[in-house]
Coordinates of C-alpha atoms in Angstrom, one line a residue:
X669 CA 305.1 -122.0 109.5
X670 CA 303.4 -119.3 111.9
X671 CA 301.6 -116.5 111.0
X672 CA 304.5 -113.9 111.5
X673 CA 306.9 -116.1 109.2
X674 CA 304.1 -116.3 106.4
X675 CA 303.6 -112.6 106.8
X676 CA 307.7 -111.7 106.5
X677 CA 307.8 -113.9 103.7
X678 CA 305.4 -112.4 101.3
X679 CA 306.6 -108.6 102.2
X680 CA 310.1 -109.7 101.2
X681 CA 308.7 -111.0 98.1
X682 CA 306.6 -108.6 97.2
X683 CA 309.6 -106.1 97.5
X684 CA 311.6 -108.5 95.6
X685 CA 308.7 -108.3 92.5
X686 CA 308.0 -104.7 92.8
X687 CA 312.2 -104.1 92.4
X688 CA 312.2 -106.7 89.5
X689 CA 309.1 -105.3 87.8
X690 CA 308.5 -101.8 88.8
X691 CA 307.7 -99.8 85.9
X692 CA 307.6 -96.4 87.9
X693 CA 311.0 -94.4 88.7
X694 CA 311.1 -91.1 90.6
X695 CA 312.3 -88.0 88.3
X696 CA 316.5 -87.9 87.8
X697 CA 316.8 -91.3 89.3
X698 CA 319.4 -94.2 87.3
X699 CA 318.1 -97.4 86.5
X700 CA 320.4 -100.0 85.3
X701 CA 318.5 -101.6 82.1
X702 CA 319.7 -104.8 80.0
X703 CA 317.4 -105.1 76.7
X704 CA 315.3 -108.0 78.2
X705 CA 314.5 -105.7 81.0
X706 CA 313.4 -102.8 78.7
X707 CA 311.4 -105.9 76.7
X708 CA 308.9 -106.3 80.0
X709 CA 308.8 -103.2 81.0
X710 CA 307.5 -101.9 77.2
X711 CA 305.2 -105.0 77.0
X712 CA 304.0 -104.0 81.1
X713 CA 303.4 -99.9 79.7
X714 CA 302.9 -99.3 76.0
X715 CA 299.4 -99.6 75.3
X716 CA 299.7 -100.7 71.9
X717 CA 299.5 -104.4 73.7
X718 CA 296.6 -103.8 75.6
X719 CA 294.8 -103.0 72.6
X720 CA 295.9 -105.3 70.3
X721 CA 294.3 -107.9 73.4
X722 CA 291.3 -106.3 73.9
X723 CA 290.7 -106.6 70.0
X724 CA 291.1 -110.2 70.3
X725 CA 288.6 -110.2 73.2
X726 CA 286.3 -108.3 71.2
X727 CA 286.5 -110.6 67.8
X728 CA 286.6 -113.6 70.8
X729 CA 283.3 -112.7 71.6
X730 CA 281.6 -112.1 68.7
X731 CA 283.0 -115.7 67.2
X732 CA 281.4 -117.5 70.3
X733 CA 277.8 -115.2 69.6
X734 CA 278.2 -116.9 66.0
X735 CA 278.4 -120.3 67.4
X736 CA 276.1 -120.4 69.5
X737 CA 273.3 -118.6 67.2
X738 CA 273.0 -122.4 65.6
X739 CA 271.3 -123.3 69.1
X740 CA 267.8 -122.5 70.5
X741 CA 266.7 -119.3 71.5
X742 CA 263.8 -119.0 74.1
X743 CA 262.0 -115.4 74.3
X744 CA 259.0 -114.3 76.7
X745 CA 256.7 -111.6 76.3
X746 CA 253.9 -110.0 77.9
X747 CA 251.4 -107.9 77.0
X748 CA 248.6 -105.9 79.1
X749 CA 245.8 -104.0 77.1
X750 CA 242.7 -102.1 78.2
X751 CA 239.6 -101.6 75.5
X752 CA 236.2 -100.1 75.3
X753 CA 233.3 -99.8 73.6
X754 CA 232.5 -95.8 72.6
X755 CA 228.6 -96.5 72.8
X756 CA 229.1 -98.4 75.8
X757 CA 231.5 -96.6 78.1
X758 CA 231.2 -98.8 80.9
X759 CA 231.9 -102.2 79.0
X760 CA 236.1 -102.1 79.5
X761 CA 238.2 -105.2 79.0
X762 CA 241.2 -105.9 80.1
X763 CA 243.4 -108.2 78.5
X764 CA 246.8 -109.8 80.0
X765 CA 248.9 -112.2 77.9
X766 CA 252.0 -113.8 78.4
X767 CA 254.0 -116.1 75.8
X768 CA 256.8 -118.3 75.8
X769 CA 258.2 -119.2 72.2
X770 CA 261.4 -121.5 71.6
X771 CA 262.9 -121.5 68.7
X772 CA 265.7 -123.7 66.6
X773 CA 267.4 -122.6 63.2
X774 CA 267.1 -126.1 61.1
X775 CA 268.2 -124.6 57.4
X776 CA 269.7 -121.2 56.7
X777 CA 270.8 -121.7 53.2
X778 CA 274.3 -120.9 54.6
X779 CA 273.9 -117.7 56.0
X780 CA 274.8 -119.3 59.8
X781 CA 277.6 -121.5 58.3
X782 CA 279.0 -118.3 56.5
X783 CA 278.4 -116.1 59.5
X784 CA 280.3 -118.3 61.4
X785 CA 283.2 -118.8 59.0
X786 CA 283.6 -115.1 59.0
X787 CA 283.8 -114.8 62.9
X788 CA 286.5 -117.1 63.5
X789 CA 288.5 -115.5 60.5
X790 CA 288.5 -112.4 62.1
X791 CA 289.1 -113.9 65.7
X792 CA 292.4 -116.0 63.8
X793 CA 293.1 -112.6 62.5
X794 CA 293.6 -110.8 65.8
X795 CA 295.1 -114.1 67.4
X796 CA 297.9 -113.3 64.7
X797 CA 297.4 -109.6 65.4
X798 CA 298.4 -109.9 69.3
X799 CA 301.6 -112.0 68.1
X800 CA 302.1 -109.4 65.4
X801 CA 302.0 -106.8 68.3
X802 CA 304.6 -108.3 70.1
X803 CA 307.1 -108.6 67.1
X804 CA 306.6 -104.9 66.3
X805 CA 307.1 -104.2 70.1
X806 CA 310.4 -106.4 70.2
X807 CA 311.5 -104.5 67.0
X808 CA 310.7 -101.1 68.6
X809 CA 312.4 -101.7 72.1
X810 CA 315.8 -103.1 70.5
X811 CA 315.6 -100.7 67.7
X812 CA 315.7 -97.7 70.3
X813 CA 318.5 -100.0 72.7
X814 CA 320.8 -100.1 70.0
X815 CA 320.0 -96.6 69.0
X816 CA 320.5 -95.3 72.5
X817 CA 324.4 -97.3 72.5
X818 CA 325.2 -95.9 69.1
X819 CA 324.3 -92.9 70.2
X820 CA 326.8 -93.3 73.5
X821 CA 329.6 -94.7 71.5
X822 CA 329.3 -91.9 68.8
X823 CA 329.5 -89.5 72.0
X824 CA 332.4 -91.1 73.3
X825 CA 334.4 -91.0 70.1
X826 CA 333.6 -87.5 69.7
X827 CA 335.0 -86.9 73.0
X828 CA 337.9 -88.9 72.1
X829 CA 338.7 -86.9 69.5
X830 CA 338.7 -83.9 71.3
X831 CA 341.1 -85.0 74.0
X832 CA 343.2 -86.1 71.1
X833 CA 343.0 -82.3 69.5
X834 CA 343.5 -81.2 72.9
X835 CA 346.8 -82.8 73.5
X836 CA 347.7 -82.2 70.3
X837 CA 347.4 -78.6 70.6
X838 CA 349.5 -78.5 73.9
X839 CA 352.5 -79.9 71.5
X840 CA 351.6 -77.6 68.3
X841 CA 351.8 -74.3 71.3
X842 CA 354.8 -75.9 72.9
X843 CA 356.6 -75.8 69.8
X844 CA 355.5 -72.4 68.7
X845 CA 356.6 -71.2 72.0
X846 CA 360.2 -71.9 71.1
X847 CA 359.8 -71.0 67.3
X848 CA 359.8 -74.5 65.8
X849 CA 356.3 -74.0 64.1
X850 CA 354.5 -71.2 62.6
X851 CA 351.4 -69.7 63.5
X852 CA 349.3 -70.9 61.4
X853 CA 350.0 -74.3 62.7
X854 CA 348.6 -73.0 65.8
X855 CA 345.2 -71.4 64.3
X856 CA 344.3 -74.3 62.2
X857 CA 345.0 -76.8 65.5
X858 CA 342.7 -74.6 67.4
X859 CA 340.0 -74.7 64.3
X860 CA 340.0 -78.0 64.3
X861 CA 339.4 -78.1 68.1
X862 CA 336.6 -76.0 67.9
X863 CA 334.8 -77.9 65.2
X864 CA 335.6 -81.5 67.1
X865 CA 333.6 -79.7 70.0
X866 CA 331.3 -78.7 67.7
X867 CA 330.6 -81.9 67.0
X868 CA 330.8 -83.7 70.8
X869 CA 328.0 -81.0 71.6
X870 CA 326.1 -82.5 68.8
X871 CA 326.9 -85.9 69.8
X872 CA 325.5 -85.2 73.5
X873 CA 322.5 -83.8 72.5
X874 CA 322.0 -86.9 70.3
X875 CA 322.5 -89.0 72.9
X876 CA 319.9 -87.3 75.7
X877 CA 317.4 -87.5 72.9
X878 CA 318.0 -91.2 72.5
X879 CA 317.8 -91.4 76.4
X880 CA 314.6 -89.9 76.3
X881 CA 313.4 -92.2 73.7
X882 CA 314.3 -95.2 75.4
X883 CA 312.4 -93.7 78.8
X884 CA 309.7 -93.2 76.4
X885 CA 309.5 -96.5 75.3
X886 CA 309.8 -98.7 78.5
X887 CA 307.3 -96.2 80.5
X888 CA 310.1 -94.4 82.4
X889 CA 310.1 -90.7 83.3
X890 CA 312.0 -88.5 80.5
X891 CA 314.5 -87.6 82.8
X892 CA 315.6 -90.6 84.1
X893 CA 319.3 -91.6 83.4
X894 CA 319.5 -95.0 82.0
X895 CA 322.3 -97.7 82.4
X896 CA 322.5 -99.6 79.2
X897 CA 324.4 -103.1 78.7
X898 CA 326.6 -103.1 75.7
X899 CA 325.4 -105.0 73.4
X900 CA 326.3 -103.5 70.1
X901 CA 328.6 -106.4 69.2
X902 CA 328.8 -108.8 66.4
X903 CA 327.4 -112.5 66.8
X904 CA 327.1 -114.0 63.2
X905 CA 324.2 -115.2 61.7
X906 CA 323.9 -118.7 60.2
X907 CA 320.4 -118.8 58.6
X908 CA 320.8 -117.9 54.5
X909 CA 318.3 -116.3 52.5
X910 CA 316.5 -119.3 51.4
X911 CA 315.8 -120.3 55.1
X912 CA 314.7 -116.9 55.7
X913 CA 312.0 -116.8 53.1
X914 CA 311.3 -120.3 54.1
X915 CA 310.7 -119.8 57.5
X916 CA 308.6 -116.6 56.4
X917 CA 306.2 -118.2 54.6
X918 CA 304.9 -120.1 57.7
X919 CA 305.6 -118.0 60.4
X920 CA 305.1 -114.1 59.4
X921 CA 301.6 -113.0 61.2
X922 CA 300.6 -110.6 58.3
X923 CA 300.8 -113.4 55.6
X924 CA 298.4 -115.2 58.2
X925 CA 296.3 -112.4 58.8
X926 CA 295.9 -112.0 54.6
X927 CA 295.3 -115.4 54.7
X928 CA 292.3 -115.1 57.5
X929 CA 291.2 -112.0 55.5
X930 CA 290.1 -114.7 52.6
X931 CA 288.3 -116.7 54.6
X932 CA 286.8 -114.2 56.6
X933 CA 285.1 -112.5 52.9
X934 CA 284.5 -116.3 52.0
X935 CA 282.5 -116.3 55.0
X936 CA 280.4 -113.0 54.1
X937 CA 279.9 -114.1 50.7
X938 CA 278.3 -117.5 51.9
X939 CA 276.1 -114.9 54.1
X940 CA 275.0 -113.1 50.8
X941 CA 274.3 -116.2 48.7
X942 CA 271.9 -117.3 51.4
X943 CA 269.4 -114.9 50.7
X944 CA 268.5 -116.7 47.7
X945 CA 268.2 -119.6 49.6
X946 CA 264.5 -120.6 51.9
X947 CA 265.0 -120.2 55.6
X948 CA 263.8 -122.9 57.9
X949 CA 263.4 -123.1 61.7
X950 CA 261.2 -124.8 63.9
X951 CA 259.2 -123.2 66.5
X952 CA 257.1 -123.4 70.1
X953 CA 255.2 -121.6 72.2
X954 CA 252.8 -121.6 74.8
X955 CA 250.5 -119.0 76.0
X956 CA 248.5 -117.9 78.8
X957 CA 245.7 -115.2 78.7
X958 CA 243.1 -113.9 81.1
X959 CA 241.5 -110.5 81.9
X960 CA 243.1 -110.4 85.3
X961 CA 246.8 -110.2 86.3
X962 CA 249.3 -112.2 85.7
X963 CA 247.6 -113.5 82.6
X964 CA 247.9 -117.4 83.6
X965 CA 244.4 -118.6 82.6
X966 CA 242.9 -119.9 79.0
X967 CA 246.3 -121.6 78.3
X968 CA 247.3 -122.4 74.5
X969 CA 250.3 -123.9 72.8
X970 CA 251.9 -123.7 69.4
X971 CA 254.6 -126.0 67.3
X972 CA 255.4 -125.9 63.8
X973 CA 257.9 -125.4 61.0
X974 CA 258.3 -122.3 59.5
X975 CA 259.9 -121.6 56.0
X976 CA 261.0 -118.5 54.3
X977 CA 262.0 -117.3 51.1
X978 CA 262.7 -114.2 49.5
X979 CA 261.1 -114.3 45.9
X980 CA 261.8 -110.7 44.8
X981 CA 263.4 -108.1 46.5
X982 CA 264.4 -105.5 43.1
X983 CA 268.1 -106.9 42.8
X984 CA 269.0 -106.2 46.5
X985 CA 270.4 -109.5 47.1
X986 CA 272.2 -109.8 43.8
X987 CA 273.6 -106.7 44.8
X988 CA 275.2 -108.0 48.1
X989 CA 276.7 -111.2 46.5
X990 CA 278.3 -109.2 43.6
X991 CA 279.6 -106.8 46.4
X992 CA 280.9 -109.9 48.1
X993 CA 282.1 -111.4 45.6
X994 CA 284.4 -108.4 44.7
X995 CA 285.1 -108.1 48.4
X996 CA 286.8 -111.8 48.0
X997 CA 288.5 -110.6 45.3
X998 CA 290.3 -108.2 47.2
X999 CA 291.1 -109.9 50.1
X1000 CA 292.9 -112.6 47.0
X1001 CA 294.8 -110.2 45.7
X1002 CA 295.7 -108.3 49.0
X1003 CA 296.9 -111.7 50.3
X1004 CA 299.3 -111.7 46.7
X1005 CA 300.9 -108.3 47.1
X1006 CA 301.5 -109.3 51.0
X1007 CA 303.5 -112.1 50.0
X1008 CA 305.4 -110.5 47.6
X1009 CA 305.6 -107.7 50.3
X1010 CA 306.9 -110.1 52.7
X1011 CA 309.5 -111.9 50.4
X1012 CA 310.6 -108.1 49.5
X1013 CA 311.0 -107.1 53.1
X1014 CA 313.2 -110.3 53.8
X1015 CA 314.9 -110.1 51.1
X1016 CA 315.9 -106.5 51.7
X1017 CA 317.0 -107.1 55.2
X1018 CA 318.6 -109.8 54.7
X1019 CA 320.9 -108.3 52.1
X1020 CA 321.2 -105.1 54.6
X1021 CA 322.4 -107.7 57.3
X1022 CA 324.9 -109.4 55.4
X1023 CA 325.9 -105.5 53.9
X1024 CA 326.5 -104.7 57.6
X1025 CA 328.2 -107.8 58.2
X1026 CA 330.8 -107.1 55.4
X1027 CA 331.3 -103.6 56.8
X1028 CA 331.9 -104.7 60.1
X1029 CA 335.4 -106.5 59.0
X1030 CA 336.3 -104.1 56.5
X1031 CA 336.0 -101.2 59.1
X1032 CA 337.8 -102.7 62.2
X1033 CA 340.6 -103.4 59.9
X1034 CA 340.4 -99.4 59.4
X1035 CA 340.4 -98.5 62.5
X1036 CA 343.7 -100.4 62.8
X1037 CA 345.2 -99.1 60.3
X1038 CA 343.9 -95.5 60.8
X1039 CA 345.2 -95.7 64.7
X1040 CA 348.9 -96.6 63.1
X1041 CA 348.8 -93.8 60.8
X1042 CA 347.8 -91.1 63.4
X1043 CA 350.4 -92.7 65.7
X1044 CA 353.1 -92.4 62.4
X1045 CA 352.3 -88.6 61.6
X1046 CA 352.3 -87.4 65.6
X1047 CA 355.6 -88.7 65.5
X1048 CA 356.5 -87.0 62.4
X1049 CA 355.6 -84.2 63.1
X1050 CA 357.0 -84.2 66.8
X1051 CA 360.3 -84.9 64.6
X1052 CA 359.8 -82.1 62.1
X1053 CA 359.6 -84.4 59.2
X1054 CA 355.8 -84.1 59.1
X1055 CA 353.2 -81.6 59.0
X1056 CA 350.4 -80.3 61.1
X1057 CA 347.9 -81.1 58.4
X1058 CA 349.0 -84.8 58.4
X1059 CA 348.3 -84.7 62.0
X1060 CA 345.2 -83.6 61.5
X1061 CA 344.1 -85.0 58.7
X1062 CA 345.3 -88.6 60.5
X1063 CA 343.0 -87.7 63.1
X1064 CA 340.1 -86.8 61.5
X1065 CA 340.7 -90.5 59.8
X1066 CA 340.9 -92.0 63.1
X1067 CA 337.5 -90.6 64.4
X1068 CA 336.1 -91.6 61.0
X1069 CA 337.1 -94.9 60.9
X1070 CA 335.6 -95.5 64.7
X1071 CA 332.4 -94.0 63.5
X1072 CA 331.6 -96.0 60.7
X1073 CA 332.7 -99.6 62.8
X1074 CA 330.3 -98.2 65.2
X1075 CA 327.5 -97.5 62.8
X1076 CA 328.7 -100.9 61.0
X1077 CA 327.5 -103.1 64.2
X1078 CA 324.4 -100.8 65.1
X1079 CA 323.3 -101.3 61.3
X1080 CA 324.4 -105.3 61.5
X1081 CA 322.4 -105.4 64.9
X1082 CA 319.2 -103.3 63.8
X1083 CA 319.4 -105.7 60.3
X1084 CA 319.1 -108.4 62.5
X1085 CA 316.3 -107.2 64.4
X1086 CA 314.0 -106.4 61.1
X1087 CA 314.9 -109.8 59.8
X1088 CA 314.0 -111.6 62.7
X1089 CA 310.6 -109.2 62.9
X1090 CA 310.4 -109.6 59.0
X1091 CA 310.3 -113.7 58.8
X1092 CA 308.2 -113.3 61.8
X1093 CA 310.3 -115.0 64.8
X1094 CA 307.8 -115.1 67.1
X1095 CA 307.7 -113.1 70.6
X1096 CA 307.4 -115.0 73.7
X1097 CA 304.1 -113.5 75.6
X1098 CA 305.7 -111.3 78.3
X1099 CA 303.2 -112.8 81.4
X1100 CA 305.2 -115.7 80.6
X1101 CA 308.4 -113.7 81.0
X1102 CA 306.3 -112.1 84.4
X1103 CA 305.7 -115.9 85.9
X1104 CA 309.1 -116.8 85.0
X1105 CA 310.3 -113.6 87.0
X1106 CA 308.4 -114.4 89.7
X1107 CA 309.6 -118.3 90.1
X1108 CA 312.8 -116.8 90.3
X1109 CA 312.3 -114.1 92.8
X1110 CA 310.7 -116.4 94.9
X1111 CA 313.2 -119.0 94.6
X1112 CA 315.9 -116.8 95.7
X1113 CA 313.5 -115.2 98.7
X1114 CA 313.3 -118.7 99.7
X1115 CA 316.6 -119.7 99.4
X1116 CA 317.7 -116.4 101.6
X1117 CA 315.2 -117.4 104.0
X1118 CA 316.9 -120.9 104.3
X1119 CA 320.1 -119.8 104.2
X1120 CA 318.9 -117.0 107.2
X1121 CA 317.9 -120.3 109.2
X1122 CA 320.8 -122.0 108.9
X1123 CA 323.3 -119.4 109.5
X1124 CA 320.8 -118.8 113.1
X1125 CA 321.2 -122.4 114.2

């Protein structure tokens, strides 16, 4: 493959990437968004990610200066001095050392063990954190998707009933017109208009600040007109409550992150205890001295063991273990309320799901029925059997009805969402989600390219 080819290639997939991934959008422009693509573009822009991953850098680091403070540690120092003699002004000295100690921790009472221990709990706990991160983000991205439809379908339905009022009011004035009806049929037709636009104006507005939520969330411009696909539909859920709590136990990050918060205070506590304990390290050093620079001449070396106790220090170290000590406490009983917490939280959405669930049957069935009834008093009323307030008071059952199946599948959706987030279902890392884009975009670049080729021979 030439140079040109290999050059046309990467162009055409680096437009490809930049269309599949871009996270920028000029002001007023429409971007088509299905919830997986508002997933990756949060995960690519909210900062709450990068954070949670440079904590786990942070605690990363300071684990790996724990281990390796077991192994030896070599120092070098240098000194120069200048001295006199105040009855002999002339006699200077000049002094240059230089030293080169190594030293090994051999017994620490606990104190490296329990530093140790404490590092990696806290490096576990913001592993678990960056999961946790994800969840939450997941919950936050679908929670304003579905919010956004809701919002869309509540604004349709409020335009729905005012077309309805509108046509309705056509038929009450045609009727008037040729003295079938009274006036006030009129007046309370056009009341009823007003207060269904009342309530579409309402709707809209609801709706733009949904939209601007959503751009909010997924890093777009405020403006920008978004494209959602519907997905504020009903697919059941088979798990029951027992498998919920179940899978819980194991899998929700902040039951692992109490968990690591135990260890990490049984790990300081260790660190306390040792400073009853004697310290022992071995030591060597060499070192050089002379009265001229560099200091390389009348060479001596050093090796030995040191050991160190503290023997009294006025209750300061009794201190620190009882304040550990307590410290452990608290991270025991802070892992105990989170999993009650936990089993609380599931339990809760659980029951809100299947709640939901219930409502969704009960409420298409009213819509049903509440579309036959309006349908029944129009045509009562168009044979002067009925009366304008059946007409409208079918209607305002119809629009009703739609708006609590509506809110029926955005509350069974949302329900869903919390108790997937609640037994902690984990996240997939989005760079996965970014490669996996990628193999695909270049996949279909080179199947276009083939396909280019062959169509040319």
């Amino acid at each position: 493959m030439n140079r040109n080819k290999l050059t046309k290639r990467f162009l055409l997939l680096s437009a490809a990437l930049t269309m599949a991934l871009g996270q920028s959008a000029f002001a007023g422009e429409t971007v088509a968004l299905n919830l997986d693509d508002a997933m990756l573009r949060a995960f690519q822009t909210n900062p709450t990610v990068s954070i949670a991953q440079y904590e786990l850098d942070s605690a990363r680091a300071s684990y790996n200066a724990a281990r390796q403070s077991r192994g030896i540690s070599i120092s070098a120092n240098h000194d120069s001095n200048r001295s006199g003699n105040n009855d002999a002004p002339k006699n200077i000295t000049n002094t240059h050392s230089n030293t080169l100690t190594a030293a090994l921790p051999i017994f620490t009472g606990g104190k490296l063990s329990g530093s140790i221990k404490q590092a990696k709990a806290n490096y576990q706990y913001n592993e678990v954190g960056v999961q946790r991160t994800y969840n939450e983000m997941r919950s936050t991205v679908t929670d304003g998707y579905f919010n956004m439809l809701q919002a869309d379908n509540i604004q349709k339905l409020s335009a729905e009933s005012v077309t309805r009022l509108e046509d309705h009011l056509k038929n009450v004035q045609a009727q008037y017109d040729v003295g079938v009806v009274a006036k006030v049929d009129v007046l309370r037709s056009q009341v009823e208009l007003a207060n269904a636009k009342q309530t579409l104006i309402q709707a809209e507005n609801a709706y733009q600040v949904a939209e601007a939520n959503m751009n909010k969330i997924v890093g777009l411009p405020m403006d920008t007109t978004l494209k959602l696909d519907n997905l504020l539909v009903y697919n059941a859920y088979d798990k029951n409550m027992d498998d919920c709590l179940a899978y819980a136990a194991e899998h929700r990050p902040e039951l692992m992150q109490a968990k690591y918060g135990v260890d990490a205070a049984k790990g300081a506590l260790m660190v306390a205890r040792s400073g009853h304990m004697p310290q022992v390290s071995a030591s060597a050093t060499q070192a050089l001295e002379s009265d001229h620079w560099l200091g390389d001449n009348r060479t001596k070396w050093y090796a030995g063991i040191n050991v160190k106790m503290n023997v009294f220090d006025t209750g300061v170290t009794l201190s620190k273990i009882h304040g550990a000590e307590a410290d452990l406490k608290k991270a025991e009983e802070t892992y105990r309320d989170t999993v009650n917490a936990v089993n609380l939280d599931v339990r809760s959405n659980y029951l809100g799901l299947r709640e939901a669930e219930k409502r969704i049957s009960t409420t298409k069935l009213a819509v049903e029925q509440a579309d036959e009834d309006y349908r029944i008093a129009q045509l009562r009323y168009m044979s002067g059997v009925g009366t304008n307030t059946d007409v409208l008071d079918a209607q305002v059952a119809l629009t009703q009805a739609k708006t609590n199946y509506t809110k029926a599948l955005y509350d069974y959706n949302t329900s869903k969402t919390a108790l997937e987030t609640s037994i902690g279902v984990p996240m997939s890392n989005p760079a996965t989600a970014v490669k996996v884009q990628a193999a695909k975009t270049a996949k279909a670049v080179k199947a276009a390219e083939e396909k280019t080729e062959e169509a040319a021979k």
